[in-house]
Short mmCIF file of C-alpha atoms and ligand atoms in Angstrom, two decimals:
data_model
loop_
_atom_site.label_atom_id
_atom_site.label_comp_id
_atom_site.label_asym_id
_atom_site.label_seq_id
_atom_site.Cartn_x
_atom_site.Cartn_y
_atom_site.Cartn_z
CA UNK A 23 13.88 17.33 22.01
CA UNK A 24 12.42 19.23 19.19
CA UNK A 25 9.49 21.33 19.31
CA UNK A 26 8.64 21.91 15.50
CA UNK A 27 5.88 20.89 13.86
CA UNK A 28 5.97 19.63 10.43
CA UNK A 29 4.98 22.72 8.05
CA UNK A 30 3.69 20.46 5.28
CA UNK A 31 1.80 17.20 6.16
CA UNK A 32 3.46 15.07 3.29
CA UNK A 33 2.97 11.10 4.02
CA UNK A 34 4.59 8.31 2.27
CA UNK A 35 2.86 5.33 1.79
CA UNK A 36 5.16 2.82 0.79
CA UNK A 37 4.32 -1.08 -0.06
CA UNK A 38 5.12 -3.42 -2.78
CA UNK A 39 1.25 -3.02 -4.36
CA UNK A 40 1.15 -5.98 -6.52
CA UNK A 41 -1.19 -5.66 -6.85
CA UNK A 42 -2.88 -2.85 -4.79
CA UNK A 43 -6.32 -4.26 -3.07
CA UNK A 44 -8.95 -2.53 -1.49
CA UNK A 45 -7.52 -2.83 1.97
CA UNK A 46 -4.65 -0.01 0.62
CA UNK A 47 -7.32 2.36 -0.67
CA UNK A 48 -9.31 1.90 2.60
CA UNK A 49 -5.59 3.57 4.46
CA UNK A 50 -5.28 6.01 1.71
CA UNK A 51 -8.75 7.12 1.71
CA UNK A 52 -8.92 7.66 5.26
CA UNK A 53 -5.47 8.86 5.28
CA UNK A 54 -6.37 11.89 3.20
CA UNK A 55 -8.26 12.66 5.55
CA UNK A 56 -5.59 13.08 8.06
CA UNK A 57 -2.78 14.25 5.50
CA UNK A 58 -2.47 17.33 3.17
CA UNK A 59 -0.57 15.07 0.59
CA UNK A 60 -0.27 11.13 0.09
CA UNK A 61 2.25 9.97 -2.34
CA UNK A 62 1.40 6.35 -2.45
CA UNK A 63 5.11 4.86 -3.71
CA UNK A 64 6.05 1.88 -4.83
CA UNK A 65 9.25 0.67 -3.08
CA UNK A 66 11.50 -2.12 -3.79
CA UNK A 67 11.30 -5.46 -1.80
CA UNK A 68 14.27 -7.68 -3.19
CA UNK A 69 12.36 -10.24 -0.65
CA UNK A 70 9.33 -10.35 -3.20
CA UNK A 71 8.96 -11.58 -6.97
CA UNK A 72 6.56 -9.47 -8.57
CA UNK A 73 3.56 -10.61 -10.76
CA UNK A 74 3.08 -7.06 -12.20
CA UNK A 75 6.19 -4.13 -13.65
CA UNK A 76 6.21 -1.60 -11.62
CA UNK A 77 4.67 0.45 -14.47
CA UNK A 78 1.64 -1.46 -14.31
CA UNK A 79 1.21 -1.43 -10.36
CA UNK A 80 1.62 2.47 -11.35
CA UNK A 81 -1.62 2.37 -13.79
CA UNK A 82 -3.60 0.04 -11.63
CA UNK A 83 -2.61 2.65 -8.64
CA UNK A 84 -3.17 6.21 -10.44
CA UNK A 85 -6.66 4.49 -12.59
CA UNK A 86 -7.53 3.30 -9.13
CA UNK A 87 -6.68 6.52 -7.21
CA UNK A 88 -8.15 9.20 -10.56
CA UNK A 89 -10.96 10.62 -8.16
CA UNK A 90 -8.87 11.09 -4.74
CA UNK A 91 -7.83 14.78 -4.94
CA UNK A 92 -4.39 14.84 -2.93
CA UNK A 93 -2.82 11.56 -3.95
CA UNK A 94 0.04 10.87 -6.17
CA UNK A 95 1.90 7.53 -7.29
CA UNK A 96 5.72 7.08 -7.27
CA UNK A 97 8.09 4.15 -7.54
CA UNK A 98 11.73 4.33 -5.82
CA UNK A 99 14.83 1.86 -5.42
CA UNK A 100 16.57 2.85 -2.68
CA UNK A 101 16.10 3.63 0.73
CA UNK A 102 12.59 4.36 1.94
CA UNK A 103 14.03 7.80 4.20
CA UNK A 104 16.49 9.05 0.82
CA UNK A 105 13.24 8.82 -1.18
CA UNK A 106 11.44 11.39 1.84
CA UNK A 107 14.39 13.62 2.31
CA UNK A 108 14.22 14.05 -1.56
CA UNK A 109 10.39 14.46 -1.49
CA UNK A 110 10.36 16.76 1.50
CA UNK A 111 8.05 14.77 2.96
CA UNK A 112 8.19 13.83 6.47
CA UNK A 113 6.21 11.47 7.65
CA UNK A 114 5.37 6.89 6.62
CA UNK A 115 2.03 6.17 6.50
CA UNK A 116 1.31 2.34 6.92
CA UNK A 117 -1.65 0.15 7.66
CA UNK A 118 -1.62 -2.15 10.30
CA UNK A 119 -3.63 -5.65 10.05
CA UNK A 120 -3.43 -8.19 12.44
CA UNK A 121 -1.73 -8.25 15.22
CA UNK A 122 1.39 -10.41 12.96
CA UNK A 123 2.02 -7.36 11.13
CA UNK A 124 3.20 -5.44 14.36
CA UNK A 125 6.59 -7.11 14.78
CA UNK A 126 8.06 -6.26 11.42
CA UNK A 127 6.04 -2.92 11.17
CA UNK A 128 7.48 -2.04 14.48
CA UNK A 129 11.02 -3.38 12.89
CA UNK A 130 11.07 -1.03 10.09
CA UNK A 131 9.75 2.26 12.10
CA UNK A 132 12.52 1.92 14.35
CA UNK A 133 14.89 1.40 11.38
CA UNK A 134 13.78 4.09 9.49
CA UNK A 135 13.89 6.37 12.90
CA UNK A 136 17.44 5.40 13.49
CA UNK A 137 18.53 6.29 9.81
CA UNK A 138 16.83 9.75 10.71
CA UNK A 139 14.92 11.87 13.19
CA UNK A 140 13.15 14.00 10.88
CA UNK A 141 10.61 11.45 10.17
CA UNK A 142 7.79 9.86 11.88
CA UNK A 143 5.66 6.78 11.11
CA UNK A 144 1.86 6.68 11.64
CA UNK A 145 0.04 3.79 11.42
CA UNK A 146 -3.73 3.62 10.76
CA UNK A 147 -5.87 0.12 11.82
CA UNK A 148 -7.01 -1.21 8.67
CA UNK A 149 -10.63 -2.03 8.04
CA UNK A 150 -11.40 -4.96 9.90
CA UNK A 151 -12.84 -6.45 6.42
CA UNK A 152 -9.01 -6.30 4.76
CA UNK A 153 -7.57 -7.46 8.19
CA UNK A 154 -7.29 -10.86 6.47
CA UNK A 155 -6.07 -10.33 2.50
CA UNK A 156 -2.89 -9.72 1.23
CA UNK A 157 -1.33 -9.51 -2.13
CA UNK A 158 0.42 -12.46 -2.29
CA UNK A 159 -3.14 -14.72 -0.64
CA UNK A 160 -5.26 -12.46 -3.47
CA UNK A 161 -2.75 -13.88 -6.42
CA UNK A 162 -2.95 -17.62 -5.19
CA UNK A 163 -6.63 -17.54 -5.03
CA UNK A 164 -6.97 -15.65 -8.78
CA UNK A 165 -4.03 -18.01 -9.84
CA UNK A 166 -6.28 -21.21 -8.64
CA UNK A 167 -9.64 -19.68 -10.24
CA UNK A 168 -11.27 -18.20 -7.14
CA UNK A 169 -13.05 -15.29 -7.00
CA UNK A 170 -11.47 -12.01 -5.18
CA UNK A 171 -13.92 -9.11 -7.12
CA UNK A 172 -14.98 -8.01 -3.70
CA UNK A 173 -11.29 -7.48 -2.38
CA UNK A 174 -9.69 -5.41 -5.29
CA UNK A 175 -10.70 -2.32 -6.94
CA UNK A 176 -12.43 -3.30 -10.62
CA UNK A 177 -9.48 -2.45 -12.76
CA UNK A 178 -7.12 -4.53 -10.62
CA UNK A 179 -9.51 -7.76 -10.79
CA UNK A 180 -9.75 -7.36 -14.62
CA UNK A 181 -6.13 -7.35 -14.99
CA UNK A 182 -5.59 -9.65 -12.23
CA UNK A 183 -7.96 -12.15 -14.53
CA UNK A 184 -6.03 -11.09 -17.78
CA UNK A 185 -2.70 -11.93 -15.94
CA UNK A 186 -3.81 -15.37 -15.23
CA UNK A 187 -5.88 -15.57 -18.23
CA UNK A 188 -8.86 -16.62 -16.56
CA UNK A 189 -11.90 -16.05 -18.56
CA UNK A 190 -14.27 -13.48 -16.77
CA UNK A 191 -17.15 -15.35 -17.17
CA UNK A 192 -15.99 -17.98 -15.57
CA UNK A 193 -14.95 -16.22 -12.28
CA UNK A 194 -18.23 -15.63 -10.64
CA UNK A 195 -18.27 -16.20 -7.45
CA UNK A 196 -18.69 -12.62 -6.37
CA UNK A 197 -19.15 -12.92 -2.29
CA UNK A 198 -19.22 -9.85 -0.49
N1 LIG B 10 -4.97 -4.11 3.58
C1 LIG B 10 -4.73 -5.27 2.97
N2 LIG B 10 -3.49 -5.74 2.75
C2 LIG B 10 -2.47 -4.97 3.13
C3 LIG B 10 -2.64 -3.75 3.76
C4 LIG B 10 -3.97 -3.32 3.99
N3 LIG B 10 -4.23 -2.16 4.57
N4 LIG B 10 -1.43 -3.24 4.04
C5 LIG B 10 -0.54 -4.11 3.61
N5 LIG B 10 -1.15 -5.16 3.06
C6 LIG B 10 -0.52 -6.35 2.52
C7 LIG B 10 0.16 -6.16 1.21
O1 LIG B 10 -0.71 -6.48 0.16
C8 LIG B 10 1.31 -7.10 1.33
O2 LIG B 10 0.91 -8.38 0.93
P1 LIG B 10 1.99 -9.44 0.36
O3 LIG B 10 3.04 -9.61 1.42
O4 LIG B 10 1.16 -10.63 0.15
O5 LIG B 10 2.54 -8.82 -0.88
C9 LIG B 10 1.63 -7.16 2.81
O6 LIG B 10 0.49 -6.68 3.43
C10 LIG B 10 2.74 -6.28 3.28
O7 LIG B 10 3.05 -5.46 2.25
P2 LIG B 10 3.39 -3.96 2.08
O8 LIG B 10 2.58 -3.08 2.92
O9 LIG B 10 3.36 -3.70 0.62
O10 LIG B 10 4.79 -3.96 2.66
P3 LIG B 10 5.98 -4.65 2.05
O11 LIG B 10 6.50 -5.56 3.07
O12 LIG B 10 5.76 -5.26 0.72
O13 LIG B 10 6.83 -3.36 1.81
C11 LIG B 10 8.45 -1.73 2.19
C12 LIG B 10 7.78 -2.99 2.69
C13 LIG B 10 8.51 -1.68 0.67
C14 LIG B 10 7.70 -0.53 2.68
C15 LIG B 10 9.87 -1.75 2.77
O14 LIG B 10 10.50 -2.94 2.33
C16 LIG B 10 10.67 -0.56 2.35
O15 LIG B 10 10.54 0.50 2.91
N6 LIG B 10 11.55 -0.73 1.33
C17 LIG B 10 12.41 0.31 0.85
C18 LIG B 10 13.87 0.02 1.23
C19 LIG B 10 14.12 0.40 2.66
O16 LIG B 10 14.14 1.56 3.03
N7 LIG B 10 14.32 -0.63 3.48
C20 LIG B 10 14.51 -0.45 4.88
C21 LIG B 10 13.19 -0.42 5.58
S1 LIG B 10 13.40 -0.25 7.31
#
């Protein structure tokens, strides 16, 4: 078993951010804290149909991100562990909800082990108040004229509402 300790505390944090909510800058955030670097990257899921490009999920994420000394924003096709190797980072961050998440979470941290040894996954608990939202749930409600302003940052509503083309004014129902 090896005894070396990563030199540079590089994390990934990998996702399909389309859009990125508040529940991902709650892990980065507090990931920061942990981490010397965070690149937050955008990664391909052939599983999902995207609402935003990637180049937009990229402005959302580094407009989002501007004040967060440490964190960078990078999109990648390919193999999560190619894209680390190349980075020189070594280790997936990743945010773990409810209890449903830990099956496929668990899935792809073994997977990603297997392809190679040189990484590790951590997983930080997200806030219990994102435990709940997704992407995809945060689209449907936007899509159907609900209100999400407390679950995304304030860029990422605004284009969220130009997406749909849902007038501002009328999307009001601002629960906390
Ligand atoms: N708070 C709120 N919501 C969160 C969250 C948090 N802390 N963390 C994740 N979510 C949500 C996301 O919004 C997303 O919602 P959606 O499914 O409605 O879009 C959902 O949880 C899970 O998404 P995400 O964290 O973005 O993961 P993903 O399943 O979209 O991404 C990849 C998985 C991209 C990391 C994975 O497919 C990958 O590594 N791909 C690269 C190719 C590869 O190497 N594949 C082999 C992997 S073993």
């Amino acid at each position: 078993m090896t005894q070396d300790k990563f030199v540079n505390r590089v994390a990934v944090y990998p996702g399909t951010f389309d859009p990125i909510t508040n529940g991902h800058v709650d892990i980065i955030k507090r990931g920061i804290r942990i981490f010397d670097e965070i690149i937050v990257l955008i990664a391909c899921n052939p599983d999902k149909a995207a609402l935003f490009t990637v180049e937009e999920r990229m402005e959302m994420i580094r407009e989002t991100l501007s004040e967060i000394k440490g964190v960078r924003v990078d999109a990648h096709a390919g193999l999560l562990v190619d894209y680390l190797k190349s980075s020189g980072a070594s280790i997936i961050l990743r945010g773990m909800r409810a209890l449903s998440d830990f099956e496929y979470e668990f899935q792809m941290a073994l997977m990603n082990r297997r392809q190679t040894r040189e990484v590790e996954t951590v997983f930080l608990m997200s806030g219990f108040k994102w435990f709940y939202t997704s992407s995809k749930i945060i689209k449907e409600v936007v899509s159907l004229g609900g209100s999400v302003k407390a679950l995304v940052p304030d860029n990422v509503h605004q284009k969220l509402l130009e997406k749909f083309n849902i007038n501002p004014r009328s999307n009001t129902n601002n629960r906390k």
